[in-house]
């Protein structure tokens, strides 16, 4: 098995983009006249409801069909509207928490933040992924969790200077060209914001639910709400909010100070009609030993978060099964 390097990955991405451009050029030239004729007929009929239905059908045709990731049963994304709120730390602890909650389950972790990958540092992993006989990347494993990240393909300080198409092709390879084996849960650490990556993953992969991470400040909560509304627009259930960095506890006197406020995420959760899953998981991640492997207090917080996520996923599975049997 040969290791996959950054230069080889770049070559593969450029080749796939060229093929994708040819395919798109062929597809986009066909449906235009038919759409115009249908639209004109709807206008002449004067039936606004029929017009709206036709528009909805045309929009649905333009959306990509969701395709499950091979071997993965449930996908949970961890997202935030703003960077630097502890989203990656939360994703790592959620993955480890799901595994600790039920050791019989298998959990994987995908770093979808191409420009700023954090999973290698948080999971204390280094090295290039090797390729299997099927030309699939083999995830690196620590704490029993297989991980894949763009950070495995570049140096720690090397910038990834790619345009949008290269990034989207990289995301596709990180999703589809990885030998995940058989996973009960794949936790995806999303990049901050509501851009192409979030939209692409939400529309191309059946996502069981999204966990939104925020700090208590008003600015961070504003972006967190945008993130939650984006997932609702693409029909991804919001499992709940995690409030991070909400309190500082003095190591000498144990006095607790809410530096950034205390109940911002709770109020936002009430406004959105979702649960506040927990908070305070920022401690201990940067050294490569996540909180879910250490502090008992943080383990208790993660246990609460895991319980809510698991119950929400079970409910979603029941609803999906009912829809498929109708």
PDB file of C-alpha atoms in Angstrom:
ATOM      1  CA  UNK A   1       0.000   0.000   0.000  1.00  0.00           C
ATOM      2  CA  UNK A   2       1.353   3.421  -0.985  1.00  0.00           C
ATOM      3  CA  UNK A   3       0.893   6.560   1.145  1.00  0.00           C
ATOM      4  CA  UNK A   4      -1.256   9.326  -0.316  1.00  0.00           C
ATOM      5  CA  UNK A   5       0.690  12.585  -0.528  1.00  0.00           C
ATOM      6  CA  UNK A   6      -0.459  16.184  -1.002  1.00  0.00           C
ATOM      7  CA  UNK A   7       0.889  16.377  -4.567  1.00  0.00           C
ATOM      8  CA  UNK A   8      -0.833  13.152  -5.565  1.00  0.00           C
ATOM      9  CA  UNK A   9      -4.094  14.352  -4.006  1.00  0.00           C
ATOM     10  CA  UNK A  10      -3.851  17.632  -5.937  1.00  0.00           C
ATOM     11  CA  UNK A  11      -3.335  15.757  -9.207  1.00  0.00           C
ATOM     12  CA  UNK A  12      -6.362  13.534  -8.548  1.00  0.00           C
ATOM     13  CA  UNK A  13      -8.532  16.549  -7.677  1.00  0.00           C
ATOM     14  CA  UNK A  14      -7.575  18.469 -10.814  1.00  0.00           C
ATOM     15  CA  UNK A  15      -8.345  15.411 -12.957  1.00  0.00           C
ATOM     16  CA  UNK A  16     -11.758  14.948 -11.340  1.00  0.00           C
ATOM     17  CA  UNK A  17     -12.579  18.661 -11.773  1.00  0.00           C
ATOM     18  CA  UNK A  18     -11.828  18.477 -15.504  1.00  0.00           C
ATOM     19  CA  UNK A  19     -14.146  15.475 -15.858  1.00  0.00           C
ATOM     20  CA  UNK A  20     -16.819  17.231 -13.786  1.00  0.00           C
ATOM     21  CA  UNK A  21     -16.655  20.338 -15.999  1.00  0.00           C
ATOM     22  CA  UNK A  22     -17.266  18.250 -19.134  1.00  0.00           C
ATOM     23  CA  UNK A  23     -20.236  16.501 -17.526  1.00  0.00           C
ATOM     24  CA  UNK A  24     -21.781  19.777 -16.332  1.00  0.00           C
ATOM     25  CA  UNK A  25     -21.363  21.390 -19.735  1.00  0.00           C
ATOM     26  CA  UNK A  26     -23.270  18.516 -21.340  1.00  0.00           C
ATOM     27  CA  UNK A  27     -26.055  18.523 -18.749  1.00  0.00           C
ATOM     28  CA  UNK A  28     -26.708  22.229 -18.487  1.00  0.00           C
ATOM     29  CA  UNK A  29     -27.318  22.803 -22.203  1.00  0.00           C
ATOM     30  CA  UNK A  30     -30.351  20.550 -22.420  1.00  0.00           C
ATOM     31  CA  UNK A  31     -33.170  21.526 -20.058  1.00  0.00           C
ATOM     32  CA  UNK A  32     -33.358  25.282 -20.791  1.00  0.00           C
ATOM     33  CA  UNK A  33     -35.951  25.440 -23.652  1.00  0.00           C
ATOM     34  CA  UNK A  34     -38.254  22.854 -22.041  1.00  0.00           C
ATOM     35  CA  UNK A  35     -38.262  24.779 -18.771  1.00  0.00           C
ATOM     36  CA  UNK A  36     -39.169  28.014 -20.596  1.00  0.00           C
ATOM     37  CA  UNK A  37     -42.040  26.338 -22.458  1.00  0.00           C
ATOM     38  CA  UNK A  38     -43.431  24.822 -19.257  1.00  0.00           C
ATOM     39  CA  UNK A  39     -43.141  28.141 -17.448  1.00  0.00           C
ATOM     40  CA  UNK A  40     -44.963  29.977 -20.262  1.00  0.00           C
ATOM     41  CA  UNK A  41     -47.797  27.438 -20.283  1.00  0.00           C
ATOM     42  CA  UNK A  42     -48.224  27.813 -16.528  1.00  0.00           C
ATOM     43  CA  UNK A  43     -48.454  31.591 -16.864  1.00  0.00           C
ATOM     44  CA  UNK A  44     -51.112  31.324 -19.562  1.00  0.00           C
ATOM     45  CA  UNK A  45     -53.171  28.976 -17.426  1.00  0.00           C
ATOM     46  CA  UNK A  46     -53.325  31.520 -14.625  1.00  0.00           C
ATOM     47  CA  UNK A  47     -53.250  28.772 -12.046  1.00  0.00           C
ATOM     48  CA  UNK A  48     -50.756  29.999  -9.445  1.00  0.00           C
ATOM     49  CA  UNK A  49     -50.807  26.736  -7.486  1.00  0.00           C
ATOM     50  CA  UNK A  50     -49.928  24.706 -10.557  1.00  0.00           C
ATOM     51  CA  UNK A  51     -47.161  27.173 -11.350  1.00  0.00           C
ATOM     52  CA  UNK A  52     -45.675  26.823  -7.875  1.00  0.00           C
ATOM     53  CA  UNK A  53     -45.845  23.032  -8.102  1.00  0.00           C
ATOM     54  CA  UNK A  54     -44.080  23.023 -11.461  1.00  0.00           C
ATOM     55  CA  UNK A  55     -41.393  25.334 -10.139  1.00  0.00           C
ATOM     56  CA  UNK A  56     -40.914  23.072  -7.145  1.00  0.00           C
ATOM     57  CA  UNK A  57     -40.518  20.048  -9.406  1.00  0.00           C
ATOM     58  CA  UNK A  58     -37.995  21.849 -11.601  1.00  0.00           C
ATOM     59  CA  UNK A  59     -35.981  22.895  -8.546  1.00  0.00           C
ATOM     60  CA  UNK A  60     -36.058  19.333  -7.239  1.00  0.00           C
ATOM     61  CA  UNK A  61     -34.639  18.072 -10.537  1.00  0.00           C
ATOM     62  CA  UNK A  62     -31.696  20.430 -10.167  1.00  0.00           C
ATOM     63  CA  UNK A  63     -30.774  19.191  -6.677  1.00  0.00           C
ATOM     64  CA  UNK A  64     -28.315  16.306  -6.321  1.00  0.00           C
ATOM     65  CA  UNK A  65     -29.632  12.984  -5.109  1.00  0.00           C
ATOM     66  CA  UNK A  66     -28.489  11.998  -1.653  1.00  0.00           C
ATOM     67  CA  UNK A  67     -26.243   8.963  -1.635  1.00  0.00           C
ATOM     68  CA  UNK A  68     -25.247   7.230   1.610  1.00  0.00           C
ATOM     69  CA  UNK A  69     -21.574   6.850   2.449  1.00  0.00           C
ATOM     70  CA  UNK A  70     -20.544   3.232   1.984  1.00  0.00           C
ATOM     71  CA  UNK A  71     -20.559   1.392   5.297  1.00  0.00           C
ATOM     72  CA  UNK A  72     -21.871   4.347   7.344  1.00  0.00           C
ATOM     73  CA  UNK A  73     -25.276   4.087   9.043  1.00  0.00           C
ATOM     74  CA  UNK A  74     -25.686   7.547  10.602  1.00  0.00           C
ATOM     75  CA  UNK A  75     -24.001  10.881   9.847  1.00  0.00           C
ATOM     76  CA  UNK A  76     -23.994  13.617  12.500  1.00  0.00           C
ATOM     77  CA  UNK A  77     -22.501  16.994  11.609  1.00  0.00           C
ATOM     78  CA  UNK A  78     -21.071  19.431  14.160  1.00  0.00           C
ATOM     79  CA  UNK A  79     -21.246  22.991  12.887  1.00  0.00           C
ATOM     80  CA  UNK A  80     -20.967  26.604  13.937  1.00  0.00           C
ATOM     81  CA  UNK A  81     -21.704  29.941  12.349  1.00  0.00           C
ATOM     82  CA  UNK A  82     -18.419  31.426  13.548  1.00  0.00           C
ATOM     83  CA  UNK A  83     -14.924  30.023  13.877  1.00  0.00           C
ATOM     84  CA  UNK A  84     -13.038  29.674  17.136  1.00  0.00           C
ATOM     85  CA  UNK A  85     -15.978  28.589  19.294  1.00  0.00           C
ATOM     86  CA  UNK A  86     -14.730  25.063  20.030  1.00  0.00           C
ATOM     87  CA  UNK A  87     -16.575  23.234  17.272  1.00  0.00           C
ATOM     88  CA  UNK A  88     -13.766  20.787  16.503  1.00  0.00           C
ATOM     89  CA  UNK A  89     -13.236  20.082  20.197  1.00  0.00           C
ATOM     90  CA  UNK A  90     -16.949  19.359  20.538  1.00  0.00           C
ATOM     91  CA  UNK A  91     -16.875  17.050  17.496  1.00  0.00           C
ATOM     92  CA  UNK A  92     -13.947  15.077  18.927  1.00  0.00           C
ATOM     93  CA  UNK A  93     -15.577  14.710  22.333  1.00  0.00           C
ATOM     94  CA  UNK A  94     -18.908  13.764  20.782  1.00  0.00           C
ATOM     95  CA  UNK A  95     -17.257  10.986  18.763  1.00  0.00           C
ATOM     96  CA  UNK A  96     -15.375   9.671  21.798  1.00  0.00           C
ATOM     97  CA  UNK A  97     -18.482  10.071  23.933  1.00  0.00           C
ATOM     98  CA  UNK A  98     -20.620   8.014  21.566  1.00  0.00           C
ATOM     99  CA  UNK A  99     -17.978   5.287  21.663  1.00  0.00           C
ATOM    100  CA  UNK A 100     -17.729   5.398  25.471  1.00  0.00           C
ATOM    101  CA  UNK A 101     -21.506   5.359  25.815  1.00  0.00           C
ATOM    102  CA  UNK A 102     -21.719   2.067  23.883  1.00  0.00           C
ATOM    103  CA  UNK A 103     -18.383   0.331  23.162  1.00  0.00           C
ATOM    104  CA  UNK A 104     -20.184  -2.063  20.814  1.00  0.00           C
ATOM    105  CA  UNK A 105     -20.853   0.823  18.431  1.00  0.00           C
ATOM    106  CA  UNK A 106     -18.276   1.929  15.884  1.00  0.00           C
ATOM    107  CA  UNK A 107     -17.672   5.667  15.460  1.00  0.00           C
ATOM    108  CA  UNK A 108     -15.626   7.552  12.859  1.00  0.00           C
ATOM    109  CA  UNK A 109     -14.525  11.188  12.656  1.00  0.00           C
ATOM    110  CA  UNK A 110     -14.242  13.234   9.458  1.00  0.00           C
ATOM    111  CA  UNK A 111     -12.576  16.650   9.342  1.00  0.00           C
ATOM    112  CA  UNK A 112     -14.413  18.567   6.603  1.00  0.00           C
ATOM    113  CA  UNK A 113     -12.580  21.827   7.342  1.00  0.00           C
ATOM    114  CA  UNK A 114     -10.141  21.716   4.419  1.00  0.00           C
ATOM    115  CA  UNK A 115      -8.556  25.137   5.012  1.00  0.00           C
ATOM    116  CA  UNK A 116      -8.121  24.777   8.774  1.00  0.00           C
ATOM    117  CA  UNK A 117      -7.993  21.083   9.762  1.00  0.00           C
ATOM    118  CA  UNK A 118      -7.862  20.576  13.541  1.00  0.00           C
ATOM    119  CA  UNK A 119      -8.575  16.866  14.009  1.00  0.00           C
ATOM    120  CA  UNK A 120      -4.930  15.691  13.627  1.00  0.00           C
ATOM    121  CA  UNK A 121      -3.878  17.922  16.538  1.00  0.00           C
ATOM    122  CA  UNK A 122      -6.890  17.166  18.718  1.00  0.00           C
ATOM    123  CA  UNK A 123      -6.650  13.409  18.146  1.00  0.00           C
ATOM    124  CA  UNK A 124      -2.844  13.348  18.376  1.00  0.00           C
ATOM    125  CA  UNK A 125      -2.407  11.823  14.926  1.00  0.00           C
ATOM    126  CA  UNK A 126       0.317  12.301  12.321  1.00  0.00           C
ATOM    127  CA  UNK A 127       1.252  10.679   9.028  1.00  0.00           C
ATOM    128  CA  UNK A 128      -0.115  10.103   5.544  1.00  0.00           C
ATOM    129  CA  UNK A 129      -3.023   7.715   5.006  1.00  0.00           C
ATOM    130  CA  UNK A 130      -2.161   4.622   3.015  1.00  0.00           C
ATOM    131  CA  UNK A 131      -4.176   3.369   0.057  1.00  0.00           C
ATOM    132  CA  UNK A 132      -6.009   0.078   0.069  1.00  0.00           C
ATOM    133  CA  UNK A 133      -6.082  -2.392  -2.800  1.00  0.00           C
ATOM    134  CA  UNK A 134      -9.287  -0.646  -3.943  1.00  0.00           C
ATOM    135  CA  UNK A 135      -7.440   2.710  -4.064  1.00  0.00           C
ATOM    136  CA  UNK A 136      -9.296   3.983  -1.000  1.00  0.00           C
ATOM    137  CA  UNK A 137      -7.644   6.011   1.753  1.00  0.00           C
ATOM    138  CA  UNK A 138      -7.277   4.122   5.035  1.00  0.00           C
ATOM    139  CA  UNK A 139      -8.163   6.311   8.057  1.00  0.00           C
ATOM    140  CA  UNK A 140      -5.694   6.896  10.856  1.00  0.00           C
ATOM    141  CA  UNK A 141      -6.918   5.601  14.215  1.00  0.00           C
ATOM    142  CA  UNK A 142      -6.512   6.796  17.803  1.00  0.00           C
ATOM    143  CA  UNK A 143      -8.628   6.126  20.913  1.00  0.00           C
ATOM    144  CA  UNK A 144     -10.476   3.542  18.800  1.00  0.00           C
ATOM    145  CA  UNK A 145     -11.837   6.192  16.398  1.00  0.00           C
ATOM    146  CA  UNK A 146     -10.840   6.110  12.697  1.00  0.00           C
ATOM    147  CA  UNK A 147     -10.156   9.656  11.489  1.00  0.00           C
ATOM    148  CA  UNK A 148      -9.695  11.322   8.127  1.00  0.00           C
ATOM    149  CA  UNK A 149      -8.543  14.892   7.576  1.00  0.00           C
ATOM    150  CA  UNK A 150      -6.857  17.049   4.985  1.00  0.00           C
ATOM    151  CA  UNK A 151      -4.320  17.709   7.727  1.00  0.00           C
ATOM    152  CA  UNK A 152      -2.887  14.223   7.180  1.00  0.00           C
ATOM    153  CA  UNK A 153      -1.842  15.204   3.639  1.00  0.00           C
ATOM    154  CA  UNK A 154      -0.030  18.496   4.363  1.00  0.00           C
ATOM    155  CA  UNK A 155       2.575  19.796   6.806  1.00  0.00           C
ATOM    156  CA  UNK A 156       1.347  21.377  10.024  1.00  0.00           C
ATOM    157  CA  UNK A 157       2.082  24.933   8.865  1.00  0.00           C
ATOM    158  CA  UNK A 158       1.496  24.480   5.121  1.00  0.00           C
ATOM    159  CA  UNK A 159      -1.445  26.553   3.798  1.00  0.00           C
ATOM    160  CA  UNK A 160      -3.980  24.964   1.468  1.00  0.00           C
ATOM    161  CA  UNK A 161      -4.414  27.490  -1.336  1.00  0.00           C
ATOM    162  CA  UNK A 162      -7.272  26.079  -3.378  1.00  0.00           C
ATOM    163  CA  UNK A 163     -10.275  27.550  -5.150  1.00  0.00           C
ATOM    164  CA  UNK A 164     -13.813  26.365  -4.572  1.00  0.00           C
ATOM    165  CA  UNK A 165     -13.883  23.540  -7.122  1.00  0.00           C
ATOM    166  CA  UNK A 166     -10.728  21.982  -5.691  1.00  0.00           C
ATOM    167  CA  UNK A 167     -12.162  22.158  -2.182  1.00  0.00           C
ATOM    168  CA  UNK A 168     -15.447  20.567  -3.230  1.00  0.00           C
ATOM    169  CA  UNK A 169     -13.601  17.784  -5.044  1.00  0.00           C
ATOM    170  CA  UNK A 170     -11.475  17.226  -1.922  1.00  0.00           C
ATOM    171  CA  UNK A 171     -14.621  16.969   0.228  1.00  0.00           C
ATOM    172  CA  UNK A 172     -16.054  14.407  -2.186  1.00  0.00           C
ATOM    173  CA  UNK A 173     -12.909  12.310  -1.886  1.00  0.00           C
ATOM    174  CA  UNK A 174     -12.829  12.590   1.895  1.00  0.00           C
ATOM    175  CA  UNK A 175     -16.417  11.333   1.959  1.00  0.00           C
ATOM    176  CA  UNK A 176     -16.486   8.691  -0.769  1.00  0.00           C
ATOM    177  CA  UNK A 177     -12.887   7.573  -1.252  1.00  0.00           C
ATOM    178  CA  UNK A 178     -12.149   6.491   2.315  1.00  0.00           C
ATOM    179  CA  UNK A 179     -12.288   2.920   3.565  1.00  0.00           C
ATOM    180  CA  UNK A 180     -14.468   3.602   6.616  1.00  0.00           C
ATOM    181  CA  UNK A 181     -15.319  -0.051   7.081  1.00  0.00           C
ATOM    182  CA  UNK A 182     -18.598  -0.452   8.972  1.00  0.00           C
ATOM    183  CA  UNK A 183     -19.569   2.553  11.107  1.00  0.00           C
ATOM    184  CA  UNK A 184     -22.650   3.142  13.238  1.00  0.00           C
ATOM    185  CA  UNK A 185     -21.869   6.872  13.456  1.00  0.00           C
ATOM    186  CA  UNK A 186     -19.722   9.223  11.407  1.00  0.00           C
ATOM    187  CA  UNK A 187     -19.209  12.564  13.159  1.00  0.00           C
ATOM    188  CA  UNK A 188     -18.347  15.305  10.661  1.00  0.00           C
ATOM    189  CA  UNK A 189     -16.464  18.382  11.865  1.00  0.00           C
ATOM    190  CA  UNK A 190     -17.783  21.041   9.488  1.00  0.00           C
ATOM    191  CA  UNK A 191     -15.991  24.293   8.604  1.00  0.00           C
ATOM    192  CA  UNK A 192     -17.468  27.456  10.147  1.00  0.00           C
ATOM    193  CA  UNK A 193     -20.121  29.379   8.262  1.00  0.00           C
ATOM    194  CA  UNK A 194     -22.864  28.456   5.798  1.00  0.00           C
ATOM    195  CA  UNK A 195     -21.000  28.042   2.533  1.00  0.00           C
ATOM    196  CA  UNK A 196     -20.442  25.520  -0.237  1.00  0.00           C
ATOM    197  CA  UNK A 197     -19.121  22.715   1.947  1.00  0.00           C
ATOM    198  CA  UNK A 198     -22.086  22.784   4.316  1.00  0.00           C
ATOM    199  CA  UNK A 199     -24.543  22.914   1.434  1.00  0.00           C
ATOM    200  CA  UNK A 200     -22.804  20.161  -0.527  1.00  0.00           C
ATOM    201  CA  UNK A 201     -22.623  17.716   2.385  1.00  0.00           C
ATOM    202  CA  UNK A 202     -26.214  18.419   3.436  1.00  0.00           C
ATOM    203  CA  UNK A 203     -27.560  17.862  -0.078  1.00  0.00           C
ATOM    204  CA  UNK A 204     -25.369  14.925  -1.128  1.00  0.00           C
ATOM    205  CA  UNK A 205     -25.289  12.869   2.076  1.00  0.00           C
ATOM    206  CA  UNK A 206     -28.279  11.778   4.209  1.00  0.00           C
ATOM    207  CA  UNK A 207     -27.516  13.566   7.496  1.00  0.00           C
ATOM    208  CA  UNK A 208     -29.281  12.337  10.631  1.00  0.00           C
ATOM    209  CA  UNK A 209     -28.875  15.661  12.409  1.00  0.00           C
ATOM    210  CA  UNK A 210     -26.733  18.702  13.153  1.00  0.00           C
ATOM    211  CA  UNK A 211     -25.257  19.898  16.448  1.00  0.00           C
ATOM    212  CA  UNK A 212     -24.650  23.662  16.573  1.00  0.00           C
ATOM    213  CA  UNK A 213     -21.804  24.989  18.736  1.00  0.00           C
ATOM    214  CA  UNK A 214     -21.631  28.574  19.966  1.00  0.00           C
ATOM    215  CA  UNK A 215     -20.245  30.770  22.699  1.00  0.00           C
ATOM    216  CA  UNK A 216     -22.593  32.977  24.768  1.00  0.00           C
ATOM    217  CA  UNK A 217     -21.745  36.290  23.009  1.00  0.00           C
ATOM    218  CA  UNK A 218     -24.455  37.941  20.932  1.00  0.00           C
ATOM    219  CA  UNK A 219     -22.308  38.031  17.764  1.00  0.00           C
ATOM    220  CA  UNK A 220     -21.515  34.319  17.966  1.00  0.00           C
ATOM    221  CA  UNK A 221     -25.163  33.493  18.676  1.00  0.00           C
ATOM    222  CA  UNK A 222     -26.248  35.515  15.651  1.00  0.00           C
ATOM    223  CA  UNK A 223     -24.081  33.380  13.365  1.00  0.00           C
ATOM    224  CA  UNK A 224     -25.121  30.213  15.195  1.00  0.00           C
ATOM    225  CA  UNK A 225     -28.743  31.009  14.411  1.00  0.00           C
ATOM    226  CA  UNK A 226     -27.867  31.479  10.743  1.00  0.00           C
ATOM    227  CA  UNK A 227     -26.264  28.058  10.772  1.00  0.00           C
ATOM    228  CA  UNK A 228     -29.323  26.464  12.361  1.00  0.00           C
ATOM    229  CA  UNK A 229     -31.646  28.124   9.847  1.00  0.00           C
ATOM    230  CA  UNK A 230     -29.469  26.902   6.957  1.00  0.00           C
ATOM    231  CA  UNK A 231     -29.783  23.290   8.092  1.00  0.00           C
ATOM    232  CA  UNK A 232     -33.537  23.676   8.402  1.00  0.00           C
ATOM    233  CA  UNK A 233     -33.741  24.999   4.852  1.00  0.00           C
ATOM    234  CA  UNK A 234     -31.976  21.897   3.535  1.00  0.00           C
ATOM    235  CA  UNK A 235     -34.166  19.660   5.747  1.00  0.00           C
ATOM    236  CA  UNK A 236     -31.451  18.568   8.183  1.00  0.00           C
ATOM    237  CA  UNK A 237     -32.817  18.288  11.754  1.00  0.00           C
ATOM    238  CA  UNK A 238     -31.054  20.424  14.353  1.00  0.00           C
ATOM    239  CA  UNK A 239     -30.416  18.118  17.300  1.00  0.00           C
ATOM    240  CA  UNK A 240     -29.562  20.975  19.636  1.00  0.00           C
ATOM    241  CA  UNK A 241     -27.046  23.601  20.722  1.00  0.00           C
ATOM    242  CA  UNK A 242     -23.827  23.300  22.693  1.00  0.00           C
ATOM    243  CA  UNK A 243     -22.708  26.384  24.634  1.00  0.00           C
ATOM    244  CA  UNK A 244     -18.939  26.500  24.879  1.00  0.00           C
ATOM    245  CA  UNK A 245     -16.531  28.738  26.833  1.00  0.00           C
ATOM    246  CA  UNK A 246     -19.358  29.853  29.078  1.00  0.00           C
ATOM    247  CA  UNK A 247     -17.482  29.939  32.380  1.00  0.00           C
ATOM    248  CA  UNK A 248     -13.986  30.352  33.791  1.00  0.00           C
ATOM    249  CA  UNK A 249     -13.204  28.562  37.051  1.00  0.00           C
ATOM    250  CA  UNK A 250     -10.270  29.914  39.041  1.00  0.00           C
ATOM    251  CA  UNK A 251      -7.761  27.095  39.636  1.00  0.00           C
ATOM    252  CA  UNK A 252      -6.930  28.504  43.104  1.00  0.00           C
ATOM    253  CA  UNK A 253     -10.263  29.389  44.693  1.00  0.00           C
ATOM    254  CA  UNK A 254     -12.715  27.570  42.333  1.00  0.00           C
ATOM    255  CA  UNK A 255     -14.677  30.783  41.826  1.00  0.00           C
ATOM    256  CA  UNK A 256     -16.686  30.616  38.609  1.00  0.00           C
ATOM    257  CA  UNK A 257     -16.922  33.686  36.360  1.00  0.00           C
ATOM    258  CA  UNK A 258     -19.107  33.930  33.257  1.00  0.00           C
ATOM    259  CA  UNK A 259     -16.722  35.992  31.144  1.00  0.00           C
ATOM    260  CA  UNK A 260     -18.808  35.952  27.956  1.00  0.00           C
ATOM    261  CA  UNK A 261     -22.251  35.670  29.542  1.00  0.00           C
ATOM    262  CA  UNK A 262     -24.138  32.670  30.831  1.00  0.00           C
ATOM    263  CA  UNK A 263     -27.445  31.895  29.135  1.00  0.00           C
ATOM    264  CA  UNK A 264     -27.095  33.106  25.542  1.00  0.00           C
ATOM    265  CA  UNK A 265     -27.232  29.666  23.948  1.00  0.00           C
ATOM    266  CA  UNK A 266     -30.079  28.628  26.227  1.00  0.00           C
ATOM    267  CA  UNK A 267     -32.165  31.583  25.068  1.00  0.00           C
ATOM    268  CA  UNK A 268     -31.342  30.817  21.432  1.00  0.00           C
ATOM    269  CA  UNK A 269     -32.279  27.169  21.941  1.00  0.00           C
ATOM    270  CA  UNK A 270     -35.641  28.258  23.346  1.00  0.00           C
ATOM    271  CA  UNK A 271     -36.159  30.578  20.366  1.00  0.00           C
ATOM    272  CA  UNK A 272     -35.359  27.836  17.862  1.00  0.00           C
ATOM    273  CA  UNK A 273     -37.353  25.231  19.763  1.00  0.00           C
ATOM    274  CA  UNK A 274     -34.381  22.877  20.209  1.00  0.00           C
ATOM    275  CA  UNK A 275     -32.549  21.489  23.211  1.00  0.00           C
ATOM    276  CA  UNK A 276     -29.476  22.892  24.908  1.00  0.00           C
ATOM    277  CA  UNK A 277     -27.340  19.774  24.880  1.00  0.00           C
ATOM    278  CA  UNK A 278     -24.587  20.890  27.241  1.00  0.00           C
ATOM    279  CA  UNK A 279     -21.485  23.021  27.451  1.00  0.00           C
ATOM    280  CA  UNK A 280     -18.004  23.529  28.765  1.00  0.00           C
ATOM    281  CA  UNK A 281     -16.027  20.992  26.704  1.00  0.00           C
ATOM    282  CA  UNK A 282     -13.161  23.280  25.651  1.00  0.00           C
ATOM    283  CA  UNK A 283     -10.721  22.042  28.271  1.00  0.00           C
ATOM    284  CA  UNK A 284      -7.878  19.690  27.409  1.00  0.00           C
ATOM    285  CA  UNK A 285      -8.209  19.281  23.636  1.00  0.00           C
ATOM    286  CA  UNK A 286      -5.144  21.064  22.288  1.00  0.00           C
ATOM    287  CA  UNK A 287      -2.675  18.634  23.837  1.00  0.00           C
ATOM    288  CA  UNK A 288      -4.046  15.669  21.915  1.00  0.00           C
ATOM    289  CA  UNK A 289      -5.924  14.265  24.918  1.00  0.00           C
ATOM    290  CA  UNK A 290      -9.630  15.156  24.553  1.00  0.00           C
ATOM    291  CA  UNK A 291     -11.745  15.950  27.590  1.00  0.00           C
ATOM    292  CA  UNK A 292     -13.832  12.824  27.042  1.00  0.00           C
ATOM    293  CA  UNK A 293     -10.714  10.860  27.970  1.00  0.00           C
ATOM    294  CA  UNK A 294     -10.012  12.828  31.153  1.00  0.00           C
ATOM    295  CA  UNK A 295     -12.055  15.085  33.435  1.00  0.00           C
ATOM    296  CA  UNK A 296     -14.998  13.344  35.100  1.00  0.00           C
ATOM    297  CA  UNK A 297     -16.958  16.618  35.153  1.00  0.00           C
ATOM    298  CA  UNK A 298     -16.587  17.012  31.414  1.00  0.00           C
ATOM    299  CA  UNK A 299     -17.406  13.345  30.923  1.00  0.00           C
ATOM    300  CA  UNK A 300     -20.700  13.993  32.721  1.00  0.00           C
ATOM    301  CA  UNK A 301     -21.416  16.941  30.410  1.00  0.00           C
ATOM    302  CA  UNK A 302     -20.591  14.842  27.349  1.00  0.00           C
ATOM    303  CA  UNK A 303     -22.787  12.015  28.657  1.00  0.00           C
ATOM    304  CA  UNK A 304     -25.715  14.449  28.775  1.00  0.00           C
ATOM    305  CA  UNK A 305     -24.986  15.600  25.239  1.00  0.00           C
ATOM    306  CA  UNK A 306     -24.650  12.026  23.962  1.00  0.00           C
ATOM    307  CA  UNK A 307     -27.951  11.044  25.545  1.00  0.00           C
ATOM    308  CA  UNK A 308     -29.843  13.826  23.780  1.00  0.00           C
ATOM    309  CA  UNK A 309     -28.192  13.125  20.413  1.00  0.00           C
ATOM    310  CA  UNK A 310     -28.842   9.407  20.636  1.00  0.00           C
ATOM    311  CA  UNK A 311     -32.517   9.866  21.527  1.00  0.00           C
ATOM    312  CA  UNK A 312     -32.976  12.385  18.711  1.00  0.00           C
ATOM    313  CA  UNK A 313     -31.365  10.002  16.226  1.00  0.00           C
ATOM    314  CA  UNK A 314     -33.571   7.123  17.321  1.00  0.00           C
ATOM    315  CA  UNK A 315     -36.660   9.297  16.818  1.00  0.00           C
ATOM    316  CA  UNK A 316     -35.447  10.333  13.363  1.00  0.00           C
ATOM    317  CA  UNK A 317     -34.810   6.723  12.402  1.00  0.00           C
ATOM    318  CA  UNK A 318     -38.347   5.745  13.389  1.00  0.00           C
ATOM    319  CA  UNK A 319     -39.805   8.575  11.268  1.00  0.00           C
ATOM    320  CA  UNK A 320     -37.624   7.595   8.303  1.00  0.00           C
ATOM    321  CA  UNK A 321     -38.730   3.968   8.556  1.00  0.00           C
ATOM    322  CA  UNK A 322     -42.391   5.021   8.643  1.00  0.00           C
ATOM    323  CA  UNK A 323     -41.944   7.146   5.507  1.00  0.00           C
ATOM    324  CA  UNK A 324     -40.217   4.346   3.600  1.00  0.00           C
ATOM    325  CA  UNK A 325     -42.923   1.795   4.467  1.00  0.00           C
ATOM    326  CA  UNK A 326     -45.795   3.967   3.265  1.00  0.00           C
TER     327      UNK A 326
END
